[in-house]
CSV table of C-alpha atoms in Angstrom, one decimal:
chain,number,residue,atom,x,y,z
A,109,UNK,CA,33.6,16.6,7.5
A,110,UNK,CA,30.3,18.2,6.2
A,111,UNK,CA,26.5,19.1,7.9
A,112,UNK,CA,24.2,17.6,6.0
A,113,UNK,CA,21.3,19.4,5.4
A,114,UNK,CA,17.9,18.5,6.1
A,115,UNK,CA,16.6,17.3,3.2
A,116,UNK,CA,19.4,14.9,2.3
A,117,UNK,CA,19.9,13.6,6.1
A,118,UNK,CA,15.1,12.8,5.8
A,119,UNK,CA,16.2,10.6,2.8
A,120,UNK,CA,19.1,8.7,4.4
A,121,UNK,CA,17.0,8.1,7.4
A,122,UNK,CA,14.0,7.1,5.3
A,123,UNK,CA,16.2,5.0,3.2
A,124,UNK,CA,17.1,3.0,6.3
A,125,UNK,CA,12.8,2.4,6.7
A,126,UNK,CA,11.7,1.9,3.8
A,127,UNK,CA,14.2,-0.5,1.7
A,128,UNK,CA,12.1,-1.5,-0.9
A,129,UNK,CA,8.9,-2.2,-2.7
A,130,UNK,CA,8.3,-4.8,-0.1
A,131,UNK,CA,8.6,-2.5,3.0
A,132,UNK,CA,6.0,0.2,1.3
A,133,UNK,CA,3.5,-2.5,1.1
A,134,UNK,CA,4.2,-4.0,4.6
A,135,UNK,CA,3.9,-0.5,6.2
A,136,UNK,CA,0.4,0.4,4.3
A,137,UNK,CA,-1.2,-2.7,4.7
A,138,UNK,CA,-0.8,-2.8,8.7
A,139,UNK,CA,-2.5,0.8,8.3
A,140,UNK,CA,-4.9,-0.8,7.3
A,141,UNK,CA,-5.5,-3.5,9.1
A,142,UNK,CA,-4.8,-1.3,12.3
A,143,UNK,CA,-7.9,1.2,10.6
A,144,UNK,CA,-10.4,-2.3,10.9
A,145,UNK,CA,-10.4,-2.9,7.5
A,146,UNK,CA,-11.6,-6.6,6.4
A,147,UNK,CA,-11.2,-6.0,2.6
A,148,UNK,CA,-7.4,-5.0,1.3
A,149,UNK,CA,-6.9,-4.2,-2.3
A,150,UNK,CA,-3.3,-4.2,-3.7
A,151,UNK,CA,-2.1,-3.1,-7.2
A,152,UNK,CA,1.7,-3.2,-8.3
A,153,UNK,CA,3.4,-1.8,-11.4
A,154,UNK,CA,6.5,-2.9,-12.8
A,155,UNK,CA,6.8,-4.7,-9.0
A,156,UNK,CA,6.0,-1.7,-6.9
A,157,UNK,CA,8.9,0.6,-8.2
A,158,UNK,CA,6.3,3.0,-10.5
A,159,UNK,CA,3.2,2.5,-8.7
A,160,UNK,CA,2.1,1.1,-5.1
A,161,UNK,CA,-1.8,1.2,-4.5
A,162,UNK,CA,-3.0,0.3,-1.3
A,163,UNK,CA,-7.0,0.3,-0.7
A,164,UNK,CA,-8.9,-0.6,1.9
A,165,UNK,CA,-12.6,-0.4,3.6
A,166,UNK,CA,-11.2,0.9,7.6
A,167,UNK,CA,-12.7,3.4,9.6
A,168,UNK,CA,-10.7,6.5,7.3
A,169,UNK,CA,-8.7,9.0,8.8
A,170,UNK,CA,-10.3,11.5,10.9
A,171,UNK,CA,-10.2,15.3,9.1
A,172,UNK,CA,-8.3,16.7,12.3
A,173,UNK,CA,-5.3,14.2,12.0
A,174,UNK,CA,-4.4,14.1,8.2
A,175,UNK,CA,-2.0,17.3,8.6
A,176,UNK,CA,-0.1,15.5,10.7
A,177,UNK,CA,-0.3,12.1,9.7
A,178,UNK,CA,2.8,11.8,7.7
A,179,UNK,CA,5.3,14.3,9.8
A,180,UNK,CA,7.7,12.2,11.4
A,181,UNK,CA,7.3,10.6,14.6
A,182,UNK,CA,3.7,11.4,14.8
A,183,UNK,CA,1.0,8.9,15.8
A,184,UNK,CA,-2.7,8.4,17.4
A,185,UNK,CA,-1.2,5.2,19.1
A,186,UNK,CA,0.4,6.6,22.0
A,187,UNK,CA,1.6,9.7,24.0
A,188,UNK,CA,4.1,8.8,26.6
A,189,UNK,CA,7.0,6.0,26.2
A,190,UNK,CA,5.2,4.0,28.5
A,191,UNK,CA,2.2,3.4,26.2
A,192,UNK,CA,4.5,1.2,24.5
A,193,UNK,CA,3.6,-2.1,26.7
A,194,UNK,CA,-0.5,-1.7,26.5
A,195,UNK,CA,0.0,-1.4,22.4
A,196,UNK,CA,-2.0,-3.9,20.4
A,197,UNK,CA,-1.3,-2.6,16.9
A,198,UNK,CA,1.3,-3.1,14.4
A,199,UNK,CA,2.0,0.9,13.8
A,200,UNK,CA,3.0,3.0,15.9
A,201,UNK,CA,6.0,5.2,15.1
A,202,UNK,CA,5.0,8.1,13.6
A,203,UNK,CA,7.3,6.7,10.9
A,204,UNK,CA,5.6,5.0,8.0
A,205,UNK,CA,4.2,7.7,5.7
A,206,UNK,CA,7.0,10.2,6.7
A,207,UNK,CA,9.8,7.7,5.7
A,208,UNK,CA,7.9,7.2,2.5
A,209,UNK,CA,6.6,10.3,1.3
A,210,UNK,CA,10.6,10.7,1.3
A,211,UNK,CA,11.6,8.6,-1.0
A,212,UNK,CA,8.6,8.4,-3.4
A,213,UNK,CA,5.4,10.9,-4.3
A,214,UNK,CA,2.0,9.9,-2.2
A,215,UNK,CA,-1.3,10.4,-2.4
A,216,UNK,CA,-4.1,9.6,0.4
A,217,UNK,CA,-7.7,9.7,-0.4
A,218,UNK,CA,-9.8,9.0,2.9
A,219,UNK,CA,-13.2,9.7,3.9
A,220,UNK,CA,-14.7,8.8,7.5
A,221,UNK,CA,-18.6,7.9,8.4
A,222,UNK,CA,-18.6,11.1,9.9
A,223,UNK,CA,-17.9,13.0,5.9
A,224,UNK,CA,-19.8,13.1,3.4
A,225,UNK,CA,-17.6,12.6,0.8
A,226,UNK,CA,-13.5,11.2,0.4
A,227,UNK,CA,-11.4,13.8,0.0
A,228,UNK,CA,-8.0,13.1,-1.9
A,229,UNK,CA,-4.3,14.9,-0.8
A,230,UNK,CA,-0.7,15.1,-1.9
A,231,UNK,CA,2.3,14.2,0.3
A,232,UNK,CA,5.1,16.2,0.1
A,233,UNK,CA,8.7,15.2,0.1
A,234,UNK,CA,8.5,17.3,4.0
A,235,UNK,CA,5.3,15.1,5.1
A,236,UNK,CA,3.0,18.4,4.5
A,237,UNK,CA,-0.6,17.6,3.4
A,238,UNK,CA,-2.3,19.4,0.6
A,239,UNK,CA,-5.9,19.1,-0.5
A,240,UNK,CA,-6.4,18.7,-4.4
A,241,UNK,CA,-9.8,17.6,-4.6
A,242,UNK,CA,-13.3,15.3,-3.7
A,243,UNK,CA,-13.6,11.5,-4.7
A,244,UNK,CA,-16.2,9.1,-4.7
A,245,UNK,CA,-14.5,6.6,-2.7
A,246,UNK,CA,-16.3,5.1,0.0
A,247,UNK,CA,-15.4,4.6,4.0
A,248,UNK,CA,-11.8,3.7,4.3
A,249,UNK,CA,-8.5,4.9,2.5
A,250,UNK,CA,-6.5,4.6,-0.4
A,251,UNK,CA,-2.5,5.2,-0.9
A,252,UNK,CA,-0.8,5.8,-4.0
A,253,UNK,CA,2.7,5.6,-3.7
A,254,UNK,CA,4.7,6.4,-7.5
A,255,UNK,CA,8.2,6.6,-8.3
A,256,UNK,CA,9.9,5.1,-5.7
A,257,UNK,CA,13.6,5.3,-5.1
A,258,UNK,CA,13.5,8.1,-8.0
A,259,UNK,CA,15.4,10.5,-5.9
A,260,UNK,CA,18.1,7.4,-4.9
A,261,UNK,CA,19.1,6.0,-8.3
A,262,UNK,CA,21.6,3.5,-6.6
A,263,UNK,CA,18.6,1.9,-5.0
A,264,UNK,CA,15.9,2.0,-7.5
A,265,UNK,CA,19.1,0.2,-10.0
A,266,UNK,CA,19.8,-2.2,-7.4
A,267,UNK,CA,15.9,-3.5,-7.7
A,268,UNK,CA,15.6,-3.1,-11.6
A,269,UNK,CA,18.4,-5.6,-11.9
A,270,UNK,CA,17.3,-7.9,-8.9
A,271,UNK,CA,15.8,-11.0,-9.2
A,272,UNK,CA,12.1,-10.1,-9.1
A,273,UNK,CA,10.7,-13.1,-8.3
A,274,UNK,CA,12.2,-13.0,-4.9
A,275,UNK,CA,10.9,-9.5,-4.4
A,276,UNK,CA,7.4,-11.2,-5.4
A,277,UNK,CA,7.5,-13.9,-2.6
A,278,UNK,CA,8.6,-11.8,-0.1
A,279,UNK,CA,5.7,-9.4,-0.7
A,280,UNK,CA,3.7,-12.3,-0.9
A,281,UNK,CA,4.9,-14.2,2.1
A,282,UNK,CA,4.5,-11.2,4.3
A,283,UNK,CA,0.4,-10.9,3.1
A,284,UNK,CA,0.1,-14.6,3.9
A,285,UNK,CA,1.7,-14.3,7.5
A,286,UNK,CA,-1.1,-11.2,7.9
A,287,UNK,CA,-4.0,-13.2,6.7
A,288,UNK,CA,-2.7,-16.3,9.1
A,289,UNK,CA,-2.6,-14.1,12.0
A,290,UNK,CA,-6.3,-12.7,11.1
A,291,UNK,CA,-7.8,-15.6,10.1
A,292,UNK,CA,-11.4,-15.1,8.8
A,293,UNK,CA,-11.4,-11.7,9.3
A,294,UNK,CA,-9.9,-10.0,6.3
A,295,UNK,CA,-9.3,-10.7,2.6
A,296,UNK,CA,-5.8,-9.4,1.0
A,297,UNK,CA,-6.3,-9.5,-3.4
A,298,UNK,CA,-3.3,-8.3,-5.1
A,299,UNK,CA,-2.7,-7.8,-8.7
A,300,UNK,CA,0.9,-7.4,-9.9
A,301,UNK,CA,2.1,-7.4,-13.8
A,302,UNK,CA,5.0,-9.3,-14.7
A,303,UNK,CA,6.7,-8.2,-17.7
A,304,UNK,CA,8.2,-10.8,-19.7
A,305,UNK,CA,8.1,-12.0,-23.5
A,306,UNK,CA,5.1,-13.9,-22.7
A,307,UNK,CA,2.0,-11.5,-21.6
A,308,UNK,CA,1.7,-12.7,-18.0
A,309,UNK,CA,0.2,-11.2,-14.9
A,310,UNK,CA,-0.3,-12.3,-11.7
A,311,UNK,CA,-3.9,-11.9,-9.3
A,312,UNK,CA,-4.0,-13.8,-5.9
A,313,UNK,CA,-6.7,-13.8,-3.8
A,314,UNK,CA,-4.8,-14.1,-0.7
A,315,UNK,CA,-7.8,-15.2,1.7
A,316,UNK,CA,-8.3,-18.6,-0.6
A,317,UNK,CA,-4.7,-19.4,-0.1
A,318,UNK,CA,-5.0,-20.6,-3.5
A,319,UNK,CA,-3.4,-20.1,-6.9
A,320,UNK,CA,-6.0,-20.2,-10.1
A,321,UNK,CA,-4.3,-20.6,-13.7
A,322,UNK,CA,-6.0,-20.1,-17.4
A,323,UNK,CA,-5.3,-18.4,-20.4
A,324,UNK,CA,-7.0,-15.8,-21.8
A,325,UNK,CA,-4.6,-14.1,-24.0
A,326,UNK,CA,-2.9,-13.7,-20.6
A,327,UNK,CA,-1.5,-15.8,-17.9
A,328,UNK,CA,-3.6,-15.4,-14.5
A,329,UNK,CA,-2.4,-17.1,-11.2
């Protein structure tokens, strides 16, 4: 019987929150719609497994809270267990960004009305913040999540030979039950590549509900 040491029992536990491509996207964008944002940009490469990008126009995070906003089990949403019944937002955990800082490399750039300019950090694998430099994003936040499942081959295998096109729907399916539920108020675009012998990609503008197709050299839907 062995004691696992901390760092191996963070990416078990992680592993158990964030189970995929799909989850990371789940988890960011009810950030952001919890931050007020009514515009959500989402990029994918090679289906979320290299490269998550989540952007949206919210209120930012406030300076005071980004040291600790990806330690575990901490959270602006509540104090006491009791807070749990007067909740109206989809996060509040403390989990998110802890379990997937974890398991894949993270940056944040945010920037509040009350600075003057975004600042951009690193994530470690611990949840520790680190800032590397300014940026000229606007209000709001931006997550980059890379290499995902790097450290847990056995996973990151399992979705490199998985059928893709379900990973796809369910990503997709989860963005539409979002926009149902906040109808009118936000707008969800994702772009995600699809590598196949064919040069094909995929945009949707999620707050159409609708799927465009031409060829430019490239499939669009």
């Amino acid at each position: 019987m062995n004691i696992l040491d901390g760092n191996t029992v963070r990416k078990v536990c992680s592993g158990q929150v964030i189970t995929s491509p799909y989850s990371v996207v789940k988890e960011l964008v009810e950030n952001s719609i919890d931050a007020g944002a009514t515009l959500i940009d989402i990029r994918l490469e090679e289906y979320g497994l290299k490269l998550i990008e989540v952007r949206d126009n919210g209120i930012g995070i406030p300076t005071q809270e980004r040291d600790a906003v990806a330690k575990p089990h901490c959270t602006s949403k509540l104090k006491r267990f009791a807070d749990i019944s007067g909740l109206m937002t989809y996060g509040y955990r403390g989990e998110a960004l802890s379990a997937i800082s974890a398991v894949a490399d993270v940056q944040m750039t945010t920037r509040t009305n009350e600075n003057r300019t975004a600042l951009t950090y690193k994530i470690d694998k611990d949840g520790h913040t680190t800032e590397v430099g300014g940026s000229a994003y606007g209000v709001g936040t931006i997550f980059i999540v890379s290499g995902l499942f790097k450290d847990i081959p056995v996973r990151r295998q399992y979705y490199q030979v998985s059928i893709i096109s379900i990973l796809v729907s369910d990503i997709l399916r989860i963005l539409l039950a979002f926009l149902d539920i906040h109808s009118g108020l936000i707008a969800i675009y994702i772009f995600i590549p699809i590598f196949l012998p064919l040069s094909f990609s995929s945009f949707v503008h999620l707050s159409s509900f609708s799927l465009i197709s031409s060829f430019h050299g490239a499939r669009w839907i």
